[in-house]
mmCIF file of C-alpha atoms and ligand atoms in Angstrom:
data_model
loop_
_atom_site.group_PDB
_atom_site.id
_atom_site.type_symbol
_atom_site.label_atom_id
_atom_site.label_comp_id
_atom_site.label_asym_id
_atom_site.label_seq_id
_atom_site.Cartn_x
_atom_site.Cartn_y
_atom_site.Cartn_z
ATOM 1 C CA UNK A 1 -37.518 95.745 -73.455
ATOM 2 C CA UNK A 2 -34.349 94.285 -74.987
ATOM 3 C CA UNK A 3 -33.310 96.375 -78.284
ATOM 4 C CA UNK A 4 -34.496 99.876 -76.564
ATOM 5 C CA UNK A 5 -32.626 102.604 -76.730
ATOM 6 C CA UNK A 6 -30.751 103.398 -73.563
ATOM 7 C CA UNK A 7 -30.584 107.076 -72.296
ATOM 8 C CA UNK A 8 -27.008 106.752 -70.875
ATOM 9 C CA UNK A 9 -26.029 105.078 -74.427
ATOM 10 C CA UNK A 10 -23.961 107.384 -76.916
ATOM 11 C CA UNK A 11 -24.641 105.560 -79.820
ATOM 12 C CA UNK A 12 -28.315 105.529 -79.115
ATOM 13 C CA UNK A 13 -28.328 109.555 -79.039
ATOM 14 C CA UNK A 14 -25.945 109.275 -82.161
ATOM 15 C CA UNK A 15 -28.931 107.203 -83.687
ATOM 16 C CA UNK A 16 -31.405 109.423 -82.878
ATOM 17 C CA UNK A 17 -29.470 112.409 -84.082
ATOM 18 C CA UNK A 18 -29.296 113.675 -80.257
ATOM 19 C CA UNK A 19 -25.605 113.649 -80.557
ATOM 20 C CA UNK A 20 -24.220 115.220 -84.091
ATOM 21 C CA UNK A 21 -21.893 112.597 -86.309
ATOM 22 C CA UNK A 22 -20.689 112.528 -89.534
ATOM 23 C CA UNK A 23 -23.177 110.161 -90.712
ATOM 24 C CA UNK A 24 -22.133 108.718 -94.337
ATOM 25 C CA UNK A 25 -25.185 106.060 -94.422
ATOM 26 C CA UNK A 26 -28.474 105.609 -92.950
ATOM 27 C CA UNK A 27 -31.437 103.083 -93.743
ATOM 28 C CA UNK A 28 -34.531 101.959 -91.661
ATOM 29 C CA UNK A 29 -32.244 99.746 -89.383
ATOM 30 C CA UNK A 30 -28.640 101.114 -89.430
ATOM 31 C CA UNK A 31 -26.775 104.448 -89.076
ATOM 32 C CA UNK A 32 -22.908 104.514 -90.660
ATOM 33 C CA UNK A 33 -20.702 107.321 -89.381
ATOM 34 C CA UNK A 34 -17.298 108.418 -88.927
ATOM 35 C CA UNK A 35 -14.841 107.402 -85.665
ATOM 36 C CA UNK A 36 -14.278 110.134 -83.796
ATOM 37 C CA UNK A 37 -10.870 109.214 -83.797
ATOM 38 C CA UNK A 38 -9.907 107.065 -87.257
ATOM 39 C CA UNK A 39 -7.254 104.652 -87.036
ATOM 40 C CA UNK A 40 -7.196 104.026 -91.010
ATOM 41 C CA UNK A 41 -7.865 106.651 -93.756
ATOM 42 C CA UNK A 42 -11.161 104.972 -93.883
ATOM 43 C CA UNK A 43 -12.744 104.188 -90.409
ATOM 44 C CA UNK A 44 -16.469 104.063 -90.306
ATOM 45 C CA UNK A 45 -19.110 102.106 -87.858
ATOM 46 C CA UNK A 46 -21.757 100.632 -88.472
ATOM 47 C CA UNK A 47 -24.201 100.530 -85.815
ATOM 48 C CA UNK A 48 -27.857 99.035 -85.447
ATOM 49 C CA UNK A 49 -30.894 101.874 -84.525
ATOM 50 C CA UNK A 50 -31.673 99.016 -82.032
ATOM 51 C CA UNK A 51 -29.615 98.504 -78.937
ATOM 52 C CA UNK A 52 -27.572 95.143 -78.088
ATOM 53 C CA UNK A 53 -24.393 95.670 -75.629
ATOM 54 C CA UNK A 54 -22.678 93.519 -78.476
ATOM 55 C CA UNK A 55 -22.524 91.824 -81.954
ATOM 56 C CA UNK A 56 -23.361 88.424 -80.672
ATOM 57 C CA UNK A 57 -26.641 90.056 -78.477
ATOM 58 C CA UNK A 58 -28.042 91.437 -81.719
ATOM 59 C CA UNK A 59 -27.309 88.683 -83.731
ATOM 60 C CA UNK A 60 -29.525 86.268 -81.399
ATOM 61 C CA UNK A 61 -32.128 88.903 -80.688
ATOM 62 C CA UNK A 62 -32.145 90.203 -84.267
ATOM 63 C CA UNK A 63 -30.338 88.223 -87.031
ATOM 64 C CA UNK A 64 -32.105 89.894 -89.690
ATOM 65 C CA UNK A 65 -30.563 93.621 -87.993
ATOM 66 C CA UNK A 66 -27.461 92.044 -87.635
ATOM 67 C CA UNK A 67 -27.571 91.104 -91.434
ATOM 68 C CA UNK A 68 -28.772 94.468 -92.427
ATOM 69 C CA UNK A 69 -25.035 96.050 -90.494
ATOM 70 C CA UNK A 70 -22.215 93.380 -92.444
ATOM 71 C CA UNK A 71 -24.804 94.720 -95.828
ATOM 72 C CA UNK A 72 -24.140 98.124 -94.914
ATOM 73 C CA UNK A 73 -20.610 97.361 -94.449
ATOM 74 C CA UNK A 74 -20.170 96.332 -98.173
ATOM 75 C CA UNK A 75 -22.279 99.316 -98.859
ATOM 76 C CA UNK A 76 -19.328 101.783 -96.914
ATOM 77 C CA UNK A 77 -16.720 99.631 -98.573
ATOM 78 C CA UNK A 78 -18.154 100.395 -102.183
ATOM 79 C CA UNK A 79 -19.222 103.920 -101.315
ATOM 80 C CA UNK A 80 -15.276 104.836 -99.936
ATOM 81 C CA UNK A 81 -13.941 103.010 -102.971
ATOM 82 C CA UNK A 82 -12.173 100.583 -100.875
ATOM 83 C CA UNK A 83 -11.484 96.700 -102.387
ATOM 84 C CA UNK A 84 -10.131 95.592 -99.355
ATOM 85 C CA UNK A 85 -11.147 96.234 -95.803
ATOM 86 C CA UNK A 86 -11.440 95.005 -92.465
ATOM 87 C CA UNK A 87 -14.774 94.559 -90.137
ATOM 88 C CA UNK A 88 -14.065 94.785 -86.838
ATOM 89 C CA UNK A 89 -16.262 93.805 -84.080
ATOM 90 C CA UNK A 90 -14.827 94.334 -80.206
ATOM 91 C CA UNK A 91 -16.036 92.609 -78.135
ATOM 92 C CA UNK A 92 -15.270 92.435 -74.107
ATOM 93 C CA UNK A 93 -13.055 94.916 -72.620
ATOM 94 C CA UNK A 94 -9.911 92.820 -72.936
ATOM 95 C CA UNK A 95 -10.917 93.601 -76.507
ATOM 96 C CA UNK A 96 -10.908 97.219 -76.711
ATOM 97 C CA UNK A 97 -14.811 97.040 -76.738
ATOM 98 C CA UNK A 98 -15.798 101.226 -74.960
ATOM 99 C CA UNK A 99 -19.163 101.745 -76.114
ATOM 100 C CA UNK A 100 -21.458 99.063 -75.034
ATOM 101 C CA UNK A 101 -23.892 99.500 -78.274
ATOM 102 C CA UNK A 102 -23.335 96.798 -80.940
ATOM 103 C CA UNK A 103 -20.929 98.577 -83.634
ATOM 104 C CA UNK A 104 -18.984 97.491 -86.635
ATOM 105 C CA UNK A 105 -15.762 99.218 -87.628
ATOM 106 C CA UNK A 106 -14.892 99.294 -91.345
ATOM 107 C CA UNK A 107 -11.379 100.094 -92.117
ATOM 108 C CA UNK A 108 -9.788 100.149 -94.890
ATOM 109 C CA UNK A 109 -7.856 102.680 -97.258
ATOM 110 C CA UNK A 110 -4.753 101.329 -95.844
ATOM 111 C CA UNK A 111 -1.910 97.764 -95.457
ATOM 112 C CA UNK A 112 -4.090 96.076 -92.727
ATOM 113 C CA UNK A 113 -1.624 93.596 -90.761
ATOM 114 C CA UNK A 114 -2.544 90.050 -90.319
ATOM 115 C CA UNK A 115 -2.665 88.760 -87.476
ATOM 116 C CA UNK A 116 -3.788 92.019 -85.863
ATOM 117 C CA UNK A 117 -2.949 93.346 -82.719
HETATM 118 P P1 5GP B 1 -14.894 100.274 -79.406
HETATM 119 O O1 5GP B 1 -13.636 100.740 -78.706
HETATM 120 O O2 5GP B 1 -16.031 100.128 -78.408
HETATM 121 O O3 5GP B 1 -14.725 99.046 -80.261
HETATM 122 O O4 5GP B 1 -15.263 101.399 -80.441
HETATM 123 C C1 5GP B 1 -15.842 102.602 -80.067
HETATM 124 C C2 5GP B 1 -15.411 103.620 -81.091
HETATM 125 O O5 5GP B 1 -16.244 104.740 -80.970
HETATM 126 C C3 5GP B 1 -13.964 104.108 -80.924
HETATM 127 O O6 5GP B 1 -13.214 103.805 -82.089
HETATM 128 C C4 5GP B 1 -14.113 105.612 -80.700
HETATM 129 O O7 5GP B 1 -13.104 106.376 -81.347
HETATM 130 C C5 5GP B 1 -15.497 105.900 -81.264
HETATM 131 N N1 5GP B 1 -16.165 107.002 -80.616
HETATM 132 C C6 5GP B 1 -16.232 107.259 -79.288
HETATM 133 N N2 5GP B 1 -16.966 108.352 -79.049
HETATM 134 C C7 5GP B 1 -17.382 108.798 -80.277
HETATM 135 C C8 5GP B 1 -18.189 109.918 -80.679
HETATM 136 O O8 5GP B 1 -18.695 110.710 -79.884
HETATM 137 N N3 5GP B 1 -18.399 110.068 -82.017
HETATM 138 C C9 5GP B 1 -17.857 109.211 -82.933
HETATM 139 N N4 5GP B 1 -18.132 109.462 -84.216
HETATM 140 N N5 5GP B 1 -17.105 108.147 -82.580
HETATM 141 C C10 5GP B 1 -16.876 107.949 -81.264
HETATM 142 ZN ZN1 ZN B 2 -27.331 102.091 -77.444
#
């Protein structure tokens, strides 16, 4: 069934606490924890509980869920006392996208270049 969490999926297992993270938010719909490997003093993602391969998948599966993640964004953002910050959503290989779960990254705490690589 589409949203199900996948056994071969490791933000699924990071979801349902099968895998440990440094989780720094959770509500009914979301998890928030740190990269594994921050590229900004403040790199968090947001991910749904539910799983989509992308942002765009959720959002036309589950708008409200996909609402609930750029909320919880704002929500890091205030939490890590960061005014300005970037949401980043890869998407496609060609993209950088690695983890085929739907995920948000929130940077911040740093200049963020514009355009972006
Ligand atoms: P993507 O490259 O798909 O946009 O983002 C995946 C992100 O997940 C990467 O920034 C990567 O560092 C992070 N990541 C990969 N494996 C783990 C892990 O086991 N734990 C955490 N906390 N982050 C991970
Ligand atoms: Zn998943």
């Amino acid at each position: 069934m589409p949203g199900e969490p996948q056994d071969d999926c490791l933000f699924c297992k990071i979801a349902a606490g099968h895998i440990p993270a440094t989780i720094v938010r959770e509500t009914d719909t979301t998890v928030a924890f740190r990269d594994i490997n921050p590229q900004a003093p403040t790199h968090v993602l947001v991910i749904p509980k539910v799983h989509y391969e992308n942002a765009a998948a959720l959002a036309a599966a589950e708008p409200a869920v996909a609402a609930d993640v750029l909320r919880e964004a704002q929500s890091v953002a205030d939490d890590e006392k960061v005014e300005s910050y970037r949401i980043v959503f890869n998407t496609g290989s060609g993209a950088g996208q690695t983890v085929w779960h739907a995920h948000a990254h929130i940077l911040g705490g740093r200049g963020l270049e514009w355009p972006p690589g």
